mmCIF file with all atom_site columns, C-alpha atoms in Angstrom:
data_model
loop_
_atom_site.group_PDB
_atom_site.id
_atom_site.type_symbol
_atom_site.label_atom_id
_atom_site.label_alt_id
_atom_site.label_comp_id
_atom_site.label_asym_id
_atom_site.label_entity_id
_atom_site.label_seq_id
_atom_site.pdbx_PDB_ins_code
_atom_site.Cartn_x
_atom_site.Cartn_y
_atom_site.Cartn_z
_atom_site.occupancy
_atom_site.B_iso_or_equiv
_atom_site.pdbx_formal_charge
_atom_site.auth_seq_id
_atom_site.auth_comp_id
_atom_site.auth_asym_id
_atom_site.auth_atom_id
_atom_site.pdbx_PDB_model_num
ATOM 1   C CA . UNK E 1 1   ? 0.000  0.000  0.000   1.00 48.00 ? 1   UNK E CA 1
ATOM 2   C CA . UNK E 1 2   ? 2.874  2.346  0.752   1.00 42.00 ? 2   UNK E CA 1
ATOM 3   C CA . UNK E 1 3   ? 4.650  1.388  -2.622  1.00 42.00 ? 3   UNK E CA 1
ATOM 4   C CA . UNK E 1 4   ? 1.038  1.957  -4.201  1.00 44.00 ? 4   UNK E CA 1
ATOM 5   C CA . UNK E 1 5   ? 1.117  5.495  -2.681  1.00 41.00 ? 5   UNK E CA 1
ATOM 6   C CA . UNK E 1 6   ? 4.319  6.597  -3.288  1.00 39.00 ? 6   UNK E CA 1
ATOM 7   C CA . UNK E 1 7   ? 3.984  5.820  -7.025  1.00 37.00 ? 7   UNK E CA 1
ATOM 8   C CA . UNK E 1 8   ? 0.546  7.922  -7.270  1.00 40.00 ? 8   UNK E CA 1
ATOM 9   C CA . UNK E 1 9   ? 2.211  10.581 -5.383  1.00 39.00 ? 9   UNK E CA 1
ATOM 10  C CA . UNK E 1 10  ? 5.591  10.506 -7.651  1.00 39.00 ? 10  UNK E CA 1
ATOM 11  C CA . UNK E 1 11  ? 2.950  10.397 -10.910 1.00 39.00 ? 11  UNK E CA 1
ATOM 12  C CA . UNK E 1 12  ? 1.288  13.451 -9.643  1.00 38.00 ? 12  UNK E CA 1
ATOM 13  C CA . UNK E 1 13  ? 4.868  15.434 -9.069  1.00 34.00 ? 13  UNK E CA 1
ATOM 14  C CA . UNK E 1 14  ? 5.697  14.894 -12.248 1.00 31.00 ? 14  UNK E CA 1
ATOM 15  C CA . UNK E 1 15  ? 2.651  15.342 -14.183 1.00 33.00 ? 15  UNK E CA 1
ATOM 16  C CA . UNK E 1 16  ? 2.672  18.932 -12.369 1.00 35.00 ? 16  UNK E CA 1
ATOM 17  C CA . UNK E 1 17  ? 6.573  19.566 -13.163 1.00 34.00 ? 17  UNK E CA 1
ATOM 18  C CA . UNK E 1 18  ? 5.410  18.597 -16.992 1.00 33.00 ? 18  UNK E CA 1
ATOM 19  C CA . UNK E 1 19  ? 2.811  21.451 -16.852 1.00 33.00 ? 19  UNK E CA 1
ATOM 20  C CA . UNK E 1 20  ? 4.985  23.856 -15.309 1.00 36.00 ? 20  UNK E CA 1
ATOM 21  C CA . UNK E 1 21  ? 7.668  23.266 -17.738 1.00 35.00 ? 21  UNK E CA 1
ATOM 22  C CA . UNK E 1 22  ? 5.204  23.811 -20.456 1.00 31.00 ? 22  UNK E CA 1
ATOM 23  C CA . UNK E 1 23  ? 3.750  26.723 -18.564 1.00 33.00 ? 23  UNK E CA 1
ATOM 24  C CA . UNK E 1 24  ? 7.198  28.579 -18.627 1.00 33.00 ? 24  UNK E CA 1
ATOM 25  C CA . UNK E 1 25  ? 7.440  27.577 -22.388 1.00 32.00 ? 25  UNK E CA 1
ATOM 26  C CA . UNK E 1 26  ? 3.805  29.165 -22.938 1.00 36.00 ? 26  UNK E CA 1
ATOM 27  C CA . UNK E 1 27  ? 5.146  32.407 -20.965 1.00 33.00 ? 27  UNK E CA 1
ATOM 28  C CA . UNK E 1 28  ? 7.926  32.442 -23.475 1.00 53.00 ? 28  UNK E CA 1
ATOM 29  C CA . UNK E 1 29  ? 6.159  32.571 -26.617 1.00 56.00 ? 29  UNK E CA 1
ATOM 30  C CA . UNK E 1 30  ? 3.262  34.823 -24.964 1.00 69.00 ? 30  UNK E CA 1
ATOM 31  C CA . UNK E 1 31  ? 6.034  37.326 -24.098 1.00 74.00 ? 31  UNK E CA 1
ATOM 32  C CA . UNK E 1 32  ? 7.448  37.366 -27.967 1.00 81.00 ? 32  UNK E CA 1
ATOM 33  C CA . UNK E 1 33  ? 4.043  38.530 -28.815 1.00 79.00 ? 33  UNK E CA 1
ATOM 34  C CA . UNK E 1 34  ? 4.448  41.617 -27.022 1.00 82.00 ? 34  UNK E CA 1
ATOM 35  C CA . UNK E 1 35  ? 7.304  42.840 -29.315 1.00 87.00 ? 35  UNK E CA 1
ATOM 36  C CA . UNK E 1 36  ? 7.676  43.751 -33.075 1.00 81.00 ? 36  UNK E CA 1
ATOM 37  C CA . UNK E 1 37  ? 10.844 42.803 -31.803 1.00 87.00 ? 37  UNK E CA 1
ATOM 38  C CA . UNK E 1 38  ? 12.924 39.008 -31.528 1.00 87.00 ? 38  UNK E CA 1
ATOM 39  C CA . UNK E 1 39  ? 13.955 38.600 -27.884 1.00 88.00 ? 39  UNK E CA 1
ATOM 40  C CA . UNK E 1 40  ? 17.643 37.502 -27.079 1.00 82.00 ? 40  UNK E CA 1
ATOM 41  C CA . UNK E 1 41  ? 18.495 34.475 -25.288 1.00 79.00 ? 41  UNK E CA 1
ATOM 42  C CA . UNK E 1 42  ? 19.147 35.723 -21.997 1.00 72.00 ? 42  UNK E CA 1
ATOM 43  C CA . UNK E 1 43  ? 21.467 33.011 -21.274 1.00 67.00 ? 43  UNK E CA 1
ATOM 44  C CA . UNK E 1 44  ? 24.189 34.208 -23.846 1.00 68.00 ? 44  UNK E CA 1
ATOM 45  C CA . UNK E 1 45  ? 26.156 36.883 -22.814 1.00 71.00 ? 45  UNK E CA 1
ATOM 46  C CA . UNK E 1 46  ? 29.216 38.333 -24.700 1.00 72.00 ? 46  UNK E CA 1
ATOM 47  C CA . UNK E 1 47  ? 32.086 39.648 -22.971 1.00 74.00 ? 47  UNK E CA 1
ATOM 48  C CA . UNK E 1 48  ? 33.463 43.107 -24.505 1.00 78.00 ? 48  UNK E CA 1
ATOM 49  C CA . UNK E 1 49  ? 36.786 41.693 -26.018 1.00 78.00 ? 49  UNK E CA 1
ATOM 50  C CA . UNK E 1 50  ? 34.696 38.253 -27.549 1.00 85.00 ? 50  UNK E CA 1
ATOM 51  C CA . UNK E 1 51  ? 32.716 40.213 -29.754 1.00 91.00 ? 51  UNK E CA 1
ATOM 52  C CA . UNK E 1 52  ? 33.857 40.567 -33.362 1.00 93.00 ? 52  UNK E CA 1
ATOM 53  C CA . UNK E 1 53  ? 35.377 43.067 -35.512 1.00 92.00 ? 53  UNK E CA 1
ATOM 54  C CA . UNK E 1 54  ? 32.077 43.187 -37.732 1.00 95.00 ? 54  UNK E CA 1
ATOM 55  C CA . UNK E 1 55  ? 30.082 44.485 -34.575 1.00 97.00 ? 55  UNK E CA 1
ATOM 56  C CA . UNK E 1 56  ? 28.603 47.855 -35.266 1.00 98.00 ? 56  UNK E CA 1
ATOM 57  C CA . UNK E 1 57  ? 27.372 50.771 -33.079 1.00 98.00 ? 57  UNK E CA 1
ATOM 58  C CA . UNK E 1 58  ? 24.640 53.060 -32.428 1.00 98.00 ? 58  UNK E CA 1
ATOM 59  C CA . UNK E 1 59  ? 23.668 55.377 -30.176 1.00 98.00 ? 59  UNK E CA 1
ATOM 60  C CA . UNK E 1 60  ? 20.507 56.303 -28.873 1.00 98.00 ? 60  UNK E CA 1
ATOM 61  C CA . UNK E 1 61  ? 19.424 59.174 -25.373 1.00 98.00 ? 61  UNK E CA 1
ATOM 62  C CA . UNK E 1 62  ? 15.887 58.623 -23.600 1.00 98.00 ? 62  UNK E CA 1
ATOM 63  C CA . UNK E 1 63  ? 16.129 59.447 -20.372 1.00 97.00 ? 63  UNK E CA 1
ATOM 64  C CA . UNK E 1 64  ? 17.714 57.756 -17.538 1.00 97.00 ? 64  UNK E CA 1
ATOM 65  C CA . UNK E 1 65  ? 20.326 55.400 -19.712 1.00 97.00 ? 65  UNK E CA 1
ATOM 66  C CA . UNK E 1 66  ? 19.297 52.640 -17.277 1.00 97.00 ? 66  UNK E CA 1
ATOM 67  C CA . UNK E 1 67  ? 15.445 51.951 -18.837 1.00 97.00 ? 67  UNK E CA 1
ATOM 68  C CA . UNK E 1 68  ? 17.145 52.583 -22.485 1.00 98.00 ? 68  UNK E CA 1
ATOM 69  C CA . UNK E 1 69  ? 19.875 49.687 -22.071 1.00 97.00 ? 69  UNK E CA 1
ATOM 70  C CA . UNK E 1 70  ? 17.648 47.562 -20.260 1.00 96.00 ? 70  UNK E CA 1
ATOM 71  C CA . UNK E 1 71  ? 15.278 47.503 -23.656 1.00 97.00 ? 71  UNK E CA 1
ATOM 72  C CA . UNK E 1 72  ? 18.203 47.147 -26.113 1.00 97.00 ? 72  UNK E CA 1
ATOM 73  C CA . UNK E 1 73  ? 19.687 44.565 -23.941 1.00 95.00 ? 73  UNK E CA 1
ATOM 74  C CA . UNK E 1 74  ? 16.349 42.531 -24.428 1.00 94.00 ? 74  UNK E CA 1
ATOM 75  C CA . UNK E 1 75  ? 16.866 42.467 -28.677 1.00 96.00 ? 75  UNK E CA 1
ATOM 76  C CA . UNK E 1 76  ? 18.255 39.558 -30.980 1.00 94.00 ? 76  UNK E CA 1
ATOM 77  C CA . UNK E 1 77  ? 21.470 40.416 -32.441 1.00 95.00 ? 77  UNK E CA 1
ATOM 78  C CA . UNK E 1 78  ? 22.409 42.594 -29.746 1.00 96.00 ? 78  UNK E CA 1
ATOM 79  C CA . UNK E 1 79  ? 26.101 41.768 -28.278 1.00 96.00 ? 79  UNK E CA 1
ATOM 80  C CA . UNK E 1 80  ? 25.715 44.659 -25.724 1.00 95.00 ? 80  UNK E CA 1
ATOM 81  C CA . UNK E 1 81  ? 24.827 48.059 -24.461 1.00 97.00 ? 81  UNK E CA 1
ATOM 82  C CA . UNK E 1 82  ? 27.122 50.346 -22.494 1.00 97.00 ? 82  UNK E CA 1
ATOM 83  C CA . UNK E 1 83  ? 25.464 53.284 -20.379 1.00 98.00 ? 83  UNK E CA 1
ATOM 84  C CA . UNK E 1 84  ? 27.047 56.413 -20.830 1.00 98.00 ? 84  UNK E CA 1
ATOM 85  C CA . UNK E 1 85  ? 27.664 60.208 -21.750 1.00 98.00 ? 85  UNK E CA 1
ATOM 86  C CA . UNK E 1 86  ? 27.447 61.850 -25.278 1.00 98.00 ? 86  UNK E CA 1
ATOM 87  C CA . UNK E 1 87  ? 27.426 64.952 -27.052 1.00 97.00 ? 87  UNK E CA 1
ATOM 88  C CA . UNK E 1 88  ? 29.242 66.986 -24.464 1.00 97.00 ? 88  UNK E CA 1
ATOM 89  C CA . UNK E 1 89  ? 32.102 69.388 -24.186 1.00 97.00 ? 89  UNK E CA 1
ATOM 90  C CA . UNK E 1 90  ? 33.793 68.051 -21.642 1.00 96.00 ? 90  UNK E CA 1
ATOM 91  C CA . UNK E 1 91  ? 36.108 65.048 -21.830 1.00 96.00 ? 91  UNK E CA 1
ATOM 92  C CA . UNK E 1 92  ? 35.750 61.861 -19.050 1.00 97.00 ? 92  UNK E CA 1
ATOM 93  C CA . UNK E 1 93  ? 32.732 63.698 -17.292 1.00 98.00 ? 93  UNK E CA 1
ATOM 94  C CA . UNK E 1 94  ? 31.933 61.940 -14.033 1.00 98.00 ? 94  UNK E CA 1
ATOM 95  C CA . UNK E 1 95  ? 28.060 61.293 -13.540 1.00 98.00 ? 95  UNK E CA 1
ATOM 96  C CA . UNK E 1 96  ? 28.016 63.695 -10.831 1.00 97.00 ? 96  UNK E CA 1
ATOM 97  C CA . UNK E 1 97  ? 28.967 66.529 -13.273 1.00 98.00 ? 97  UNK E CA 1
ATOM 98  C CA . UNK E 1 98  ? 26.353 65.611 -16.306 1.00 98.00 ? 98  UNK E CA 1
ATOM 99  C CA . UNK E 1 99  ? 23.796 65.460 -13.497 1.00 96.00 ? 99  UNK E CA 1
ATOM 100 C CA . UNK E 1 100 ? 24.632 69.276 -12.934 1.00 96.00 ? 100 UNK E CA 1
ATOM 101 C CA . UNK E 1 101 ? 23.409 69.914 -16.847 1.00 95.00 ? 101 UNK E CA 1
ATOM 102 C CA . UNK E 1 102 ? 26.487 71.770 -17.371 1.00 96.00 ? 102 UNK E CA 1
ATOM 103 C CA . UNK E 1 103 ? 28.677 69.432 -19.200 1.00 97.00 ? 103 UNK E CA 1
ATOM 104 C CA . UNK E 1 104 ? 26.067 69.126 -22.372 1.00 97.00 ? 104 UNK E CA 1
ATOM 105 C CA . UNK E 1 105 ? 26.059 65.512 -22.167 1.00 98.00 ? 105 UNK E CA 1
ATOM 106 C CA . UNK E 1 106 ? 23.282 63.541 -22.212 1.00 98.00 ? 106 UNK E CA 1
ATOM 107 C CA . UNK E 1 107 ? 22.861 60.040 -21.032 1.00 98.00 ? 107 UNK E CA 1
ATOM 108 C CA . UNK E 1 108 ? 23.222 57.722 -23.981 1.00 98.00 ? 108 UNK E CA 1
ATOM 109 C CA . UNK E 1 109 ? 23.761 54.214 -24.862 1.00 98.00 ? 109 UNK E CA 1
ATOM 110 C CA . UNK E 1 110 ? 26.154 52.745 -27.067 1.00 98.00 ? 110 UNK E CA 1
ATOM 111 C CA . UNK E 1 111 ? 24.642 49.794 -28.756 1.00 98.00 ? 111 UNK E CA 1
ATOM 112 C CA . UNK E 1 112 ? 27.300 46.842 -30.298 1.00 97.00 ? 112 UNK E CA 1
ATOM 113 C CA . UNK E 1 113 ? 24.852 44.787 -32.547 1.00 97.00 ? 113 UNK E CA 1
ATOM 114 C CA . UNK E 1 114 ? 25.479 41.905 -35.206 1.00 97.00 ? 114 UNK E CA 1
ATOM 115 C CA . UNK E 1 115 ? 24.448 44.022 -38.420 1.00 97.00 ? 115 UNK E CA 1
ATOM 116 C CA . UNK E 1 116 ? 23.869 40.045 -39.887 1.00 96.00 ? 116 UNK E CA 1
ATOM 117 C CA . UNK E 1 117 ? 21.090 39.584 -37.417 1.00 96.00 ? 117 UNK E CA 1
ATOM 118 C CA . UNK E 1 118 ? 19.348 43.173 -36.559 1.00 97.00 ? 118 UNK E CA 1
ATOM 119 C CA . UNK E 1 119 ? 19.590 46.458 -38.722 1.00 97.00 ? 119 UNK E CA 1
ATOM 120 C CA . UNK E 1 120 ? 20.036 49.865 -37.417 1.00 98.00 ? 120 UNK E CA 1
ATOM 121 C CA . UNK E 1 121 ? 16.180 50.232 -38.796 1.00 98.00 ? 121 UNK E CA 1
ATOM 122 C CA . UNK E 1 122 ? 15.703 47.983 -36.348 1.00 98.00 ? 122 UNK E CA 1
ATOM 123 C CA . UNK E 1 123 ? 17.068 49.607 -33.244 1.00 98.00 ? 123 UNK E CA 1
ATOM 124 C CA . UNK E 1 124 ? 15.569 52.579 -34.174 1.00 98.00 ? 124 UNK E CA 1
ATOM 125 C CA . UNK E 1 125 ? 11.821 51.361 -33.990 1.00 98.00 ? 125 UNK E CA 1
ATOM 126 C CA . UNK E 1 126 ? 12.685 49.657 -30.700 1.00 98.00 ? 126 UNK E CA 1
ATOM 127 C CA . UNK E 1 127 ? 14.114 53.013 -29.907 1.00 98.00 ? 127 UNK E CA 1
ATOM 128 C CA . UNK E 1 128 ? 11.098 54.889 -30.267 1.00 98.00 ? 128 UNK E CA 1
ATOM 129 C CA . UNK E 1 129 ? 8.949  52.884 -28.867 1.00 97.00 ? 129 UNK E CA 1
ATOM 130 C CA . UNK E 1 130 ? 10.209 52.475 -25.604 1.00 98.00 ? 130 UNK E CA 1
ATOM 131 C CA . UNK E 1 131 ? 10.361 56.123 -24.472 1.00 98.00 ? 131 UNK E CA 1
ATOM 132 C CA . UNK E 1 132 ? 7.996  59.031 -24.516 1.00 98.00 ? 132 UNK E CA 1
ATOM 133 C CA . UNK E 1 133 ? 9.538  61.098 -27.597 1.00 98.00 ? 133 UNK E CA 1
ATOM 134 C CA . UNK E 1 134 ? 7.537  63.965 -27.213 1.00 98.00 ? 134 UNK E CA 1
ATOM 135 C CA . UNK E 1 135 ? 8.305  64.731 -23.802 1.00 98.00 ? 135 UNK E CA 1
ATOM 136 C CA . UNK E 1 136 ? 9.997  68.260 -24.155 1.00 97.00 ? 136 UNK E CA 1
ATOM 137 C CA . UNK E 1 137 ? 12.209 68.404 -20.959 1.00 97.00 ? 137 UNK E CA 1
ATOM 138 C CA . UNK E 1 138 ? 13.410 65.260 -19.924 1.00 97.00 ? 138 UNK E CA 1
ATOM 139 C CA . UNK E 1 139 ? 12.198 61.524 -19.397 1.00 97.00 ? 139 UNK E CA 1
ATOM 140 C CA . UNK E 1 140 ? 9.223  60.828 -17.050 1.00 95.00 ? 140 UNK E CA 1
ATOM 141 C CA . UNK E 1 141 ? 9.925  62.471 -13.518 1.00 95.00 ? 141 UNK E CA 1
ATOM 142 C CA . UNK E 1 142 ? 13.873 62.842 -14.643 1.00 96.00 ? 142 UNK E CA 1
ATOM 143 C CA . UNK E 1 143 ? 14.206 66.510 -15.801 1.00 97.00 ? 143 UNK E CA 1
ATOM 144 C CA . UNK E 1 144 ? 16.972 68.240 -17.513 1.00 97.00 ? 144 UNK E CA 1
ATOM 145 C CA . UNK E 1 145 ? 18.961 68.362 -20.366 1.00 97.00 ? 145 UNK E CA 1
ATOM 146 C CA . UNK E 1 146 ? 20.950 65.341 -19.345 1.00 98.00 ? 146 UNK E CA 1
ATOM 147 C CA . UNK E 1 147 ? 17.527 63.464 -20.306 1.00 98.00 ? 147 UNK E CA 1
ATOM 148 C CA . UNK E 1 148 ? 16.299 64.486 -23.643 1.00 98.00 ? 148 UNK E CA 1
ATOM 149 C CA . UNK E 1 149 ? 15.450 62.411 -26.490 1.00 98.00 ? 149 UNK E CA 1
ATOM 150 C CA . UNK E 1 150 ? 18.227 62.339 -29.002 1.00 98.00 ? 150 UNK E CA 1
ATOM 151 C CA . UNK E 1 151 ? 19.878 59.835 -31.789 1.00 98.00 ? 151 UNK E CA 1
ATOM 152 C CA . UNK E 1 152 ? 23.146 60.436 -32.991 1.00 98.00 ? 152 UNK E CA 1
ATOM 153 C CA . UNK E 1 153 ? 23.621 59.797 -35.933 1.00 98.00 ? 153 UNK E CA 1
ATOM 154 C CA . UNK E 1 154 ? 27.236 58.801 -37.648 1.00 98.00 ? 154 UNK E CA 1
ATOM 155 C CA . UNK E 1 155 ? 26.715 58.437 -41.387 1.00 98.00 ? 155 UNK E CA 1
ATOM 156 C CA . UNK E 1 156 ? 24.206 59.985 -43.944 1.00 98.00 ? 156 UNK E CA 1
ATOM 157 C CA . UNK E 1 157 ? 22.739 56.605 -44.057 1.00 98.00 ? 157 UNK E CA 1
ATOM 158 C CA . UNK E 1 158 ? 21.789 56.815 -40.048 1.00 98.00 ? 158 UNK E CA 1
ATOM 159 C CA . UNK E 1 159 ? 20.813 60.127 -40.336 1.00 98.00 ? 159 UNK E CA 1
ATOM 160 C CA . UNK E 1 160 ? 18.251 59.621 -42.767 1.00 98.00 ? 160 UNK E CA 1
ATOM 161 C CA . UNK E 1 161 ? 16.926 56.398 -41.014 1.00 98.00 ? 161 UNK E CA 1
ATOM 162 C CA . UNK E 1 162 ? 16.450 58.369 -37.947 1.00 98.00 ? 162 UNK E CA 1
ATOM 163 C CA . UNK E 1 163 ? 14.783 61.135 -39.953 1.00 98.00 ? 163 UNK E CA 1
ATOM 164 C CA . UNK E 1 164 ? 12.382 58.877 -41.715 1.00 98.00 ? 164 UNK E CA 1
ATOM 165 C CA . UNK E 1 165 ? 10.680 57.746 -38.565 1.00 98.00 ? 165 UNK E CA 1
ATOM 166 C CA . UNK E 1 166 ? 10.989 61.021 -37.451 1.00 98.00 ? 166 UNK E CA 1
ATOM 167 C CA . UNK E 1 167 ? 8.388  62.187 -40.010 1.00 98.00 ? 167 UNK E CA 1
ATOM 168 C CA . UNK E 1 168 ? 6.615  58.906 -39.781 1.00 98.00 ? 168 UNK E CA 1
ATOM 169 C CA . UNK E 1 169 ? 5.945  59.273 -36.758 1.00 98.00 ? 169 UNK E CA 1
ATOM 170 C CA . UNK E 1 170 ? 5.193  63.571 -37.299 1.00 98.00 ? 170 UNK E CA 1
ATOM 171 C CA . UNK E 1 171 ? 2.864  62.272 -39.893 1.00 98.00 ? 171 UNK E CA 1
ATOM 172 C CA . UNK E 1 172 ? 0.603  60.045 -37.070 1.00 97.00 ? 172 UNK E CA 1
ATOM 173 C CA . UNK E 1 173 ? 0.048  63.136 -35.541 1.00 98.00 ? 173 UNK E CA 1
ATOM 174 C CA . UNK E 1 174 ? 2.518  62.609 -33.090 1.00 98.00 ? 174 UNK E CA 1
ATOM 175 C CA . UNK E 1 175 ? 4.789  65.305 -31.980 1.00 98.00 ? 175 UNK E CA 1
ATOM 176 C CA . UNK E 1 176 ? 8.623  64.412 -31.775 1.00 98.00 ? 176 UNK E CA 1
ATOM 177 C CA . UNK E 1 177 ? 10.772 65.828 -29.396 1.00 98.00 ? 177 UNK E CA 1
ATOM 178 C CA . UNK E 1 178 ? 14.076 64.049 -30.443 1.00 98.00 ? 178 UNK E CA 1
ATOM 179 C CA . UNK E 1 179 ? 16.876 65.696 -31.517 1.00 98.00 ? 179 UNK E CA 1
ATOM 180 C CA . UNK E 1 180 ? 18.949 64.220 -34.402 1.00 98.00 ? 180 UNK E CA 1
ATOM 181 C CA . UNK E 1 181 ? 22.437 65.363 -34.201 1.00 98.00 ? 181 UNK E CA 1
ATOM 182 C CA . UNK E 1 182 ? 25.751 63.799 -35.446 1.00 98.00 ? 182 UNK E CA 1
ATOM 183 C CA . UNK E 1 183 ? 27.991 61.620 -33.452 1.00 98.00 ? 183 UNK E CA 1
ATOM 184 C CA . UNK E 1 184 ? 30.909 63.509 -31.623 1.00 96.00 ? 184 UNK E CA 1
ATOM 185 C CA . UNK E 1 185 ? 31.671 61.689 -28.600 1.00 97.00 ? 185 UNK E CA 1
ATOM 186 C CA . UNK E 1 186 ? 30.797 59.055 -26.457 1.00 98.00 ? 186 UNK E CA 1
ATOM 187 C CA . UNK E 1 187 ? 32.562 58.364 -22.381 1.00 98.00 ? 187 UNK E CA 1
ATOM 188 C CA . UNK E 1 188 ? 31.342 54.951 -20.737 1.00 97.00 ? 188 UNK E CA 1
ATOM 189 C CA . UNK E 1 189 ? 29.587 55.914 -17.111 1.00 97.00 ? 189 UNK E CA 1
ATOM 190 C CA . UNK E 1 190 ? 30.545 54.757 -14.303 1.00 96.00 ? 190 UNK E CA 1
ATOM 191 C CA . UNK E 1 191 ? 30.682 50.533 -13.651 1.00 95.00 ? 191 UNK E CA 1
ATOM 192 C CA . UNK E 1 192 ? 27.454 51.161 -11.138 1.00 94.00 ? 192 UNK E CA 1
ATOM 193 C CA . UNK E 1 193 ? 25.322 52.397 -13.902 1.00 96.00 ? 193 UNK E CA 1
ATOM 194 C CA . UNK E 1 194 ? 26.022 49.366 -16.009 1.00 96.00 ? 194 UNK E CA 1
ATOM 195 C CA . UNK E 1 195 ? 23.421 46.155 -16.833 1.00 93.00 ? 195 UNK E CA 1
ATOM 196 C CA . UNK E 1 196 ? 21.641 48.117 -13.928 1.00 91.00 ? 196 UNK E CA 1
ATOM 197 C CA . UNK E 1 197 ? 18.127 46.803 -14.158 1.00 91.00 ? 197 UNK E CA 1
ATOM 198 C CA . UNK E 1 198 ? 19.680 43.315 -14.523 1.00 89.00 ? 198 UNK E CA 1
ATOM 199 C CA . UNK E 1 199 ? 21.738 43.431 -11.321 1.00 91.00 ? 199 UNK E CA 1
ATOM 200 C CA . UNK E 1 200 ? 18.817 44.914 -9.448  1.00 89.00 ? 200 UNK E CA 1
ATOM 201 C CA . UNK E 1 201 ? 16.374 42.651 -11.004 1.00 90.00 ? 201 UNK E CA 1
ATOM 202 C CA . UNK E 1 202 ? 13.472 45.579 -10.971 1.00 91.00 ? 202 UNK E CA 1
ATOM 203 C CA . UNK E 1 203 ? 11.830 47.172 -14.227 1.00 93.00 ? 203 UNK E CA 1
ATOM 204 C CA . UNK E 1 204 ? 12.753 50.441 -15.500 1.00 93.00 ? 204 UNK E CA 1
ATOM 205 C CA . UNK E 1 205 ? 10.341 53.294 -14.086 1.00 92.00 ? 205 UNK E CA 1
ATOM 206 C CA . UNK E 1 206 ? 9.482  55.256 -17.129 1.00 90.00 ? 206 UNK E CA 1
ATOM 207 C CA . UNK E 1 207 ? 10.435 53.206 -19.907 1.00 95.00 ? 207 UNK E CA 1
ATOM 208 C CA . UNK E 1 208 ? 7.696  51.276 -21.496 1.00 94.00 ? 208 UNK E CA 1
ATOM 209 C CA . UNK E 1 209 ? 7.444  49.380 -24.473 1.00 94.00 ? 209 UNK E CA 1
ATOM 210 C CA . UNK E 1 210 ? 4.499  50.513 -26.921 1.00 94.00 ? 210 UNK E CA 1
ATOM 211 C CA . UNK E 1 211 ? 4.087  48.595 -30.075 1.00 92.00 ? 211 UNK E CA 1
ATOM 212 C CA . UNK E 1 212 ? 3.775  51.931 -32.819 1.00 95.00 ? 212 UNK E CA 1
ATOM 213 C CA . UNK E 1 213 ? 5.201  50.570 -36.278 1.00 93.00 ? 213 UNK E CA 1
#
């Protein structure tokens, strides 16, 4: 009788770790269908000096860099995204000086992708629709210039990519906010601002995905 139960119990265990694992696979796909976007393995990571020489970049401000790597991070094709400071006058700032607004930085994120596997077309959607690009003065409740919407661009070819969903998106009656302005600098932040949402394991506060395109 006590072999009798232990096998019905064992039968049960399993049948319920059979549904869980198909649960978790259900999750999975449910998740994809949020996105216009393929989701990354989140179990391969790349190490800066593994990448390849055929790795491109981009660079994209929306706020607090923190909620704009965290949704980069998330894309196919992506080796990795480094927080930092762009379009400034002053070399190496610290975070405490951008902060003060008088640097001219603003908090970017450079974006090493596989050009086989995503496009800069690509990061460009996912840019826009994960941040409020018509917000005027900042990102959410994170106000200054430090946080304003901006792509810079490094080639004619970017510059018209980011221009065309510019007016796309001008033509849906939105109103765009984002500054397009070429590349001229770009300083890595500090090593606690980096794969921040990933080491906390929270959400970004005011960056949201919103399927638009």
């Amino acid at each position: 009788m006590k072999k009798e139960l232990l096998f019905i119990i064992s039968s049960i265990f399993f049948i319920l770790s059979c549904n869980n694992n198909k649960a978790s696979s259900n999750v999975s796909i449910n998740e994809q269908d949020k996105y216009n976007f393929k989701l990354k393995d989140q179990t391969v990571s790349y190490k800066i000096d593994e990448i390849p020489d055929t790795a491109k970049k981009a660079y994209f401000a929306s706020g607090c860099f923190w909620g704009t790597e965290y949704w980069f991070e998330k894309m196919d094709g992506v080796y990795a995204v480094i927080s930092g400071y762009a379009g400034g006058h002053k070399e190496n700032p610290t975070y405490q000086e951008v902060v003060t607004g008088l640097t001219g930085h603003l908090e970017t994120v450079e974006v090493i992708y596989d050009p086989q596997k995503v496009t800069y077309e690509d990061l460009v959607k996912l840019y826009y629709e994960t941040h409020n690009f018509e917000q005027k003065n900042g990102q959410g409740p994170d106000i200054g210039s430090q946080y304003l919407s901006a792509i810079f661009y490094q080639n004619d070819e970017e510059k018209a990519m980011a221009e065309k969903y510019f007016n796309l998106l001008a033509s849906q009656g939105y109103k765009p906010a984002t500054m397009i302005r070429p590349y001229k600098n770009f300083y890595p932040a500090e090593d606690y601002h980096q794969d921040y949402y990933e080491r906390k394991g929270s959400l970004p506060y005011c960056h949201f995905y919103n399927k638009i395109f």
